[in-house]
Coordinates of C-alpha atoms in Angstrom, one line a residue:
S1 CA 0.2 0.0 0.2
L2 CA 1.2 3.5 -0.4
A3 CA 0.9 4.0 3.2
R4 CA 3.7 1.3 3.3
N5 CA 6.2 2.2 0.9
L6 CA 5.9 5.9 2.3
V7 CA 6.3 5.7 5.7
E8 CA 10.2 5.1 5.8
R9 CA 10.3 8.4 4.2
G10 CA 8.1 9.6 7.7
I11 CA 4.6 10.3 5.2
R12 CA 2.0 8.8 7.0
V13 CA -0.8 7.9 4.2
N14 CA -4.5 8.5 5.7
C15 CA -7.9 8.5 4.3
V16 CA -11.6 10.6 5.5
S17 CA -14.2 8.3 3.9
P18 CA -17.7 10.2 4.5
G19 CA -21.0 9.1 3.7
P20 CA -23.8 11.6 3.0
V21 CA -22.8 15.5 3.3
W22 CA -24.5 18.6 3.1
T23 CA -23.1 21.0 0.5
P24 CA -25.1 22.9 -2.3
L25 CA -23.0 21.1 -4.5
N26 CA -24.2 17.6 -3.8
V27 CA -27.9 18.8 -4.4
A28 CA -27.9 21.4 -6.3
D29 CA -29.0 18.9 -9.4
K30 CA -31.2 17.3 -7.6
P31 CA -35.1 17.8 -7.8
A32 CA -36.9 19.2 -4.2
E33 CA -37.4 15.3 -3.3
K34 CA -34.6 14.1 -3.5
V35 CA -32.7 16.6 -1.3
A36 CA -35.3 16.4 0.9
E37 CA -34.0 12.3 1.2
H38 CA -30.4 13.4 1.0
G39 CA -28.8 11.3 4.2
A40 CA -32.2 10.2 5.5
E41 CA -31.4 6.3 4.6
T42 CA -28.3 6.7 7.8
P43 CA -29.2 5.2 10.9
M44 CA -29.0 9.2 12.4
K45 CA -31.4 9.8 9.4
R46 CA -29.4 13.2 8.0
P47 CA -26.8 13.9 5.9
A48 CA -23.4 15.1 8.1
Q49 CA -22.8 18.9 8.2
P50 CA -19.1 19.7 7.0
E51 CA -17.9 21.2 10.4
E52 CA -18.6 17.7 11.4
I53 CA -16.4 16.0 9.1
A54 CA -14.0 18.6 9.4
P55 CA -12.1 17.6 12.5
A56 CA -11.4 13.9 11.5
F57 CA -8.9 15.9 8.8
V58 CA -7.4 17.9 11.6
F59 CA -7.0 14.8 13.2
F60 CA -5.2 12.8 10.5
A61 CA -2.8 16.2 10.0
S62 CA -2.2 16.3 13.8
E63 CA 1.2 14.8 14.7
A64 CA -0.1 15.5 18.4
D65 CA -2.8 13.6 17.9
S66 CA -2.0 10.7 14.7
S67 CA 1.7 10.3 14.8
Y68 CA 1.5 6.5 14.8
I69 CA -1.4 6.0 12.6
T70 CA -0.9 5.4 9.0
G71 CA -2.6 3.2 6.3
E72 CA -6.1 4.1 8.1
V73 CA -9.5 4.7 6.4
L74 CA -11.8 6.8 8.9
T75 CA -15.5 6.4 7.8
L76 CA -17.7 9.0 8.6
L77 CA -21.3 7.4 7.5
G78 CA -23.8 8.3 10.3
G79 CA -23.6 4.9 12.0
E80 CA -24.4 2.9 9.1
T81 CA -21.6 0.3 10.1
T82 CA -22.8 -0.4 13.5
G83 CA -24.8 -3.6 14.1
G84 CA -28.3 -4.4 14.4

Protein backbone atom coordinates (compact mmCIF):
# COMPACT_ATOMS: atom_id res chain seq x y z
CA SER A 1 0.00 0.00 0.00
CA LEU A 2 1.00 3.63 -0.34
CA ALA A 3 1.26 3.93 3.44
CA ARG A 4 3.79 1.08 3.62
CA ASN A 5 5.85 2.53 0.79
CA LEU A 6 6.08 6.00 2.33
CA VAL A 7 6.35 5.27 6.05
CA GLU A 8 10.17 5.07 5.93
CA ARG A 9 10.20 8.63 4.59
CA GLY A 10 8.12 9.78 7.55
CA ILE A 11 5.02 10.24 5.42
CA ARG A 12 1.74 9.00 6.83
CA VAL A 13 -1.10 8.10 4.46
CA ASN A 14 -4.65 8.05 5.79
CA CYS A 15 -8.11 8.57 4.35
CA VAL A 16 -11.36 10.12 5.49
CA SER A 17 -14.33 8.44 3.82
CA PRO A 18 -17.55 10.31 4.60
CA GLY A 19 -21.03 9.22 3.73
CA PRO A 20 -23.63 11.80 2.74
CA VAL A 21 -22.53 15.34 3.58
CA TRP A 22 -24.67 18.43 3.14
CA THR A 23 -22.99 20.80 0.69
CA PRO A 24 -24.59 22.95 -2.00
CA LEU A 25 -22.75 21.04 -4.72
CA ASN A 26 -24.06 17.58 -3.96
CA VAL A 27 -27.70 18.66 -4.05
CA ALA A 28 -27.54 21.42 -6.68
CA ASP A 29 -28.68 19.22 -9.56
CA LYS A 30 -31.29 17.20 -7.67
CA PRO A 31 -35.05 17.75 -7.51
CA ALA A 32 -36.48 19.07 -4.23
CA GLU A 33 -37.84 15.67 -3.13
CA LYS A 34 -34.38 14.11 -3.52
CA VAL A 35 -32.78 16.97 -1.58
CA ALA A 36 -35.21 16.35 1.29
CA GLU A 37 -34.15 12.66 1.33
CA HIS A 38 -30.38 13.35 1.23
CA GLY A 39 -28.81 11.33 4.05
CA ALA A 40 -32.14 9.92 5.25
CA GLU A 41 -30.91 6.35 4.67
CA THR A 42 -28.31 6.64 7.44
CA PRO A 43 -29.17 5.54 10.99
CA MET A 44 -28.94 9.22 12.01
CA LYS A 45 -31.56 10.00 9.35
CA ARG A 46 -29.67 13.03 8.03
CA PRO A 47 -26.53 13.98 6.15
CA ALA A 48 -23.45 15.18 8.00
CA GLN A 49 -22.65 18.86 8.08
CA PRO A 50 -19.18 19.86 6.81
CA GLU A 51 -18.20 21.06 10.30
CA GLU A 52 -18.89 17.54 11.61
CA ILE A 53 -16.51 15.99 9.08
CA ALA A 54 -13.70 18.57 9.16
CA PRO A 55 -12.25 17.49 12.54
CA ALA A 56 -11.39 14.08 11.06
CA PHE A 57 -9.03 15.74 8.57
CA VAL A 58 -7.51 17.88 11.33
CA PHE A 59 -7.00 14.76 13.45
CA PHE A 60 -5.06 12.96 10.71
CA ALA A 61 -3.01 16.09 9.96
CA SER A 62 -2.03 16.53 13.62
CA GLU A 63 1.32 15.14 14.70
CA ALA A 64 0.21 15.38 18.33
CA ASP A 65 -2.95 13.35 17.81
CA SER A 66 -2.15 10.84 15.08
CA SER A 67 1.62 10.54 14.67
CA TYR A 68 1.44 6.73 15.06
CA ILE A 69 -1.42 6.26 12.59
CA THR A 70 -0.88 5.36 8.94
CA GLY A 71 -2.74 3.27 6.41
CA GLU A 72 -6.11 3.89 8.02
CA VAL A 73 -9.51 4.76 6.60
CA LEU A 74 -11.84 6.65 8.92
CA THR A 75 -15.41 6.13 7.76
CA LEU A 76 -17.97 8.70 8.82
CA LEU A 77 -21.29 7.19 7.86
CA GLY A 78 -23.72 8.37 10.50
CA GLY A 79 -23.80 4.96 12.19
CA GLU A 80 -24.19 2.94 8.99
CA THR A 81 -21.48 0.44 10.00
CA THR A 82 -23.01 -0.38 13.37
CA GLY A 83 -24.66 -3.73 13.90
CA GLY A 84 -28.37 -4.19 14.18
